[in-house]
Amino acid sequence: MSNYQVLHLGQKILKFNVPQKMIDTINKTYEENTLPKHNNYLAGKIEKQHRITEHLTDEVKDYFGQCFSLYLQEHNFLRLPFKVKLLDAWINEMQENEYNPMHTHRGLSYLGLSSVLCLKVPSTYGREYSTEHSACNGLLDIIANNGGMFSNNQYRHRLSVGELFIFPYDISHGVYPFNNTKETRRTMSFNCDLPIELSQRIIT
């Protein structure tokens, strides 16, 4: 498992760098299989959104499971026996002028984690229509549930291939549109429920 970086926005976000070999495996799986559309379950204004859960290799699933477990280790003060339960994974293949509005995730459990893994980026995100010095085209925007004067609960980032972000279900996030290119921006998200094994609960 590679090292990771912790981002503090009131809530923690973990950033990993996924090996290129695994990125290639996921891209190949996406490109060589006919996958079911997943649009009806997602917030994105994106035509090509496909469920990939059943086609992922055990190696990929194990990797995500380890990353989710590391997130829990960062919160060891909770002292509750969470179980990492992988749910749905899907691909967003974003084309020019498409976007993903600000949204949160949910699963079958109240508590859970989600993720964004960058698989492919275009060589350009096109023209910034104003304030070019503060580019937004194609950027991931994450807003945590913390704010007020002298605080910072927003993280805006231009993804690079292999970057993986893990964060709680209730963190808002979205992606800005881009333009003037036929190349696409490809990401994969994986949801993870965190049910508590009450029979193993630690009482202090």
mmCIF file of N, CA and C in Angstrom, residues 65-110:
data_model
loop_
_atom_site.group_PDB
_atom_site.id
_atom_site.type_symbol
_atom_site.label_atom_id
_atom_site.label_comp_id
_atom_site.label_asym_id
_atom_site.label_seq_id
_atom_site.Cartn_x
_atom_site.Cartn_y
_atom_site.Cartn_z
ATOM 1 N N GLY A 65 -10.400 -1.603 -0.524
ATOM 2 C CA GLY A 65 -10.706 -1.988 0.848
ATOM 3 C C GLY A 65 -9.616 -1.552 1.818
ATOM 4 N N GLN A 66 -8.365 -1.705 1.414
ATOM 5 C CA GLN A 66 -7.245 -1.283 2.258
ATOM 6 C C GLN A 66 -7.232 0.229 2.442
ATOM 7 N N CYS A 67 -7.525 0.964 1.376
ATOM 8 C CA CYS A 67 -7.555 2.435 1.472
ATOM 9 C C CYS A 67 -8.664 2.900 2.409
ATOM 10 N N PHE A 68 -9.832 2.279 2.291
ATOM 11 C CA PHE A 68 -10.927 2.637 3.192
ATOM 12 C C PHE A 68 -10.554 2.300 4.643
ATOM 13 N N SER A 69 -9.894 1.184 4.860
ATOM 14 C CA SER A 69 -9.471 0.792 6.207
ATOM 15 C C SER A 69 -8.453 1.779 6.770
ATOM 16 N N LEU A 70 -7.564 2.279 5.934
ATOM 17 C CA LEU A 70 -6.598 3.274 6.387
ATOM 18 C C LEU A 70 -7.290 4.566 6.805
ATOM 19 N N TYR A 71 -8.375 4.903 6.113
ATOM 20 C CA TYR A 71 -9.137 6.084 6.522
ATOM 21 C C TYR A 71 -9.651 5.895 7.950
ATOM 22 N N LEU A 72 -10.156 4.700 8.249
ATOM 23 C CA LEU A 72 -10.666 4.429 9.595
ATOM 24 C C LEU A 72 -9.552 4.499 10.635
ATOM 25 N N GLN A 73 -8.353 4.067 10.253
ATOM 26 C CA GLN A 73 -7.226 4.144 11.184
ATOM 27 C C GLN A 73 -6.898 5.582 11.547
ATOM 28 N N GLU A 74 -7.142 6.501 10.613
ATOM 29 C CA GLU A 74 -6.913 7.913 10.897
ATOM 30 C C GLU A 74 -7.893 8.427 11.954
ATOM 31 N N HIS A 75 -8.983 7.696 12.182
ATOM 32 C CA HIS A 75 -9.986 8.070 13.170
ATOM 33 C C HIS A 75 -10.047 7.032 14.287
ATOM 34 N N ASN A 76 -8.893 6.583 14.756
ATOM 35 C CA ASN A 76 -8.863 5.515 15.745
ATOM 36 C C ASN A 76 -9.493 5.910 17.078
ATOM 37 N N PHE A 77 -9.711 7.198 17.290
ATOM 38 C CA PHE A 77 -10.338 7.630 18.533
ATOM 39 C C PHE A 77 -11.793 7.189 18.621
ATOM 40 N N LEU A 78 -12.403 6.815 17.510
ATOM 41 C CA LEU A 78 -13.805 6.408 17.536
ATOM 42 C C LEU A 78 -14.002 5.105 18.303
ATOM 43 N N ARG A 79 -13.048 4.216 18.240
ATOM 44 C CA ARG A 79 -13.056 2.946 18.968
ATOM 45 C C ARG A 79 -14.362 2.162 18.772
ATOM 46 N N LEU A 80 -14.840 2.153 17.572
ATOM 47 C CA LEU A 80 -16.023 1.365 17.242
ATOM 48 C C LEU A 80 -15.652 0.363 16.151
ATOM 49 N N PRO A 81 -16.170 -0.850 16.231
ATOM 50 C CA PRO A 81 -15.785 -1.904 15.273
ATOM 51 C C PRO A 81 -16.516 -1.774 13.939
ATOM 52 N N PHE A 82 -16.090 -0.821 13.136
ATOM 53 C CA PHE A 82 -16.684 -0.663 11.813
ATOM 54 C C PHE A 82 -16.295 -1.836 10.914
ATOM 55 N N LYS A 83 -17.206 -2.206 10.052
ATOM 56 C CA LYS A 83 -16.929 -3.210 9.033
ATOM 57 C C LYS A 83 -16.884 -2.518 7.675
ATOM 58 N N VAL A 84 -15.811 -2.733 6.915
ATOM 59 C CA VAL A 84 -15.682 -2.151 5.580
ATOM 60 C C VAL A 84 -16.460 -3.015 4.599
ATOM 61 N N LYS A 85 -17.528 -2.476 4.047
ATOM 62 C CA LYS A 85 -18.386 -3.216 3.131
ATOM 63 C C LYS A 85 -18.453 -2.483 1.786
ATOM 64 N N LEU A 86 -17.736 -3.003 0.797
ATOM 65 C CA LEU A 86 -17.708 -2.371 -0.522
ATOM 66 C C LEU A 86 -19.078 -2.474 -1.189
ATOM 67 N N LEU A 87 -19.505 -1.373 -1.804
ATOM 68 C CA LEU A 87 -20.786 -1.363 -2.509
ATOM 69 C C LEU A 87 -20.558 -1.183 -4.003
ATOM 70 N N ASP A 88 -21.185 -0.161 -4.581
ATOM 71 C CA ASP A 88 -21.128 0.055 -6.021
ATOM 72 C C ASP A 88 -19.883 0.829 -6.445
ATOM 73 N N ALA A 89 -19.391 0.481 -7.626
ATOM 74 C CA ALA A 89 -18.342 1.250 -8.293
ATOM 75 C C ALA A 89 -18.831 1.607 -9.684
ATOM 76 N N TRP A 90 -18.486 2.799 -10.152
ATOM 77 C CA TRP A 90 -18.944 3.231 -11.474
ATOM 78 C C TRP A 90 -17.925 4.177 -12.111
ATOM 79 N N ILE A 91 -18.028 4.281 -13.428
ATOM 80 C CA ILE A 91 -17.155 5.137 -14.228
ATOM 81 C C ILE A 91 -17.938 6.340 -14.730
ATOM 82 N N ASN A 92 -17.342 7.528 -14.596
ATOM 83 C CA ASN A 92 -17.848 8.741 -15.239
ATOM 84 C C ASN A 92 -16.905 9.107 -16.375
ATOM 85 N N GLU A 93 -17.400 9.055 -17.598
ATOM 86 C CA GLU A 93 -16.617 9.441 -18.779
ATOM 87 C C GLU A 93 -17.144 10.792 -19.237
ATOM 88 N N MET A 94 -16.517 11.862 -18.768
ATOM 89 C CA MET A 94 -17.032 13.208 -18.979
ATOM 90 C C MET A 94 -16.525 13.797 -20.286
ATOM 91 N N GLN A 95 -17.472 14.306 -21.086
ATOM 92 C CA GLN A 95 -17.165 14.971 -22.341
ATOM 93 C C GLN A 95 -17.325 16.485 -22.184
ATOM 94 N N GLU A 96 -16.887 17.227 -23.189
ATOM 95 C CA GLU A 96 -16.974 18.680 -23.100
ATOM 96 C C GLU A 96 -18.406 19.133 -22.819
ATOM 97 N N ASN A 97 -18.511 20.167 -22.003
ATOM 98 C CA ASN A 97 -19.776 20.809 -21.613
ATOM 99 C C ASN A 97 -20.609 19.991 -20.627
ATOM 100 N N GLU A 98 -20.190 18.784 -20.300
ATOM 101 C CA GLU A 98 -20.875 18.026 -19.256
ATOM 102 C C GLU A 98 -20.312 18.452 -17.898
ATOM 103 N N TYR A 99 -21.031 18.105 -16.828
ATOM 104 C CA TYR A 99 -20.573 18.500 -15.494
ATOM 105 C C TYR A 99 -21.208 17.599 -14.446
ATOM 106 N N ASN A 100 -20.665 17.682 -13.248
ATOM 107 C CA ASN A 100 -21.205 16.947 -12.114
ATOM 108 C C ASN A 100 -21.562 17.969 -11.036
ATOM 109 N N PRO A 101 -22.843 18.231 -10.790
ATOM 110 C CA PRO A 101 -23.225 19.243 -9.801
ATOM 111 C C PRO A 101 -22.820 18.824 -8.398
ATOM 112 N N MET A 102 -22.756 19.783 -7.488
ATOM 113 C CA MET A 102 -22.407 19.468 -6.107
ATOM 114 C C MET A 102 -23.413 18.468 -5.544
ATOM 115 N N HIS A 103 -22.886 17.419 -4.904
ATOM 116 C CA HIS A 103 -23.741 16.361 -4.388
ATOM 117 C C HIS A 103 -22.998 15.591 -3.300
ATOM 118 N N THR A 104 -23.729 14.763 -2.585
ATOM 119 C CA THR A 104 -23.139 13.845 -1.614
ATOM 120 C C THR A 104 -23.475 12.419 -2.037
ATOM 121 N N HIS A 105 -22.904 11.447 -1.332
ATOM 122 C CA HIS A 105 -23.185 10.040 -1.628
ATOM 123 C C HIS A 105 -23.934 9.401 -0.475
ATOM 124 N N ARG A 106 -24.502 8.260 -0.731
ATOM 125 C CA ARG A 106 -25.151 7.480 0.314
ATOM 126 C C ARG A 106 -25.129 6.013 -0.085
ATOM 127 N N GLY A 107 -25.264 5.154 0.917
ATOM 128 C CA GLY A 107 -25.307 3.721 0.659
ATOM 129 C C GLY A 107 -26.466 3.097 1.394
ATOM 130 N N LEU A 108 -26.284 1.873 1.853
ATOM 131 C CA LEU A 108 -27.312 1.187 2.624
ATOM 132 C C LEU A 108 -27.177 1.491 4.110
ATOM 133 N N SER A 109 -26.010 1.978 4.498
ATOM 134 C CA SER A 109 -25.726 2.337 5.878
ATOM 135 C C SER A 109 -25.676 3.854 5.996
ATOM 136 N N TYR A 110 -25.987 4.357 7.193
ATOM 137 C CA TYR A 110 -25.923 5.807 7.421
ATOM 138 C C TYR A 110 -24.492 6.314 7.297
#
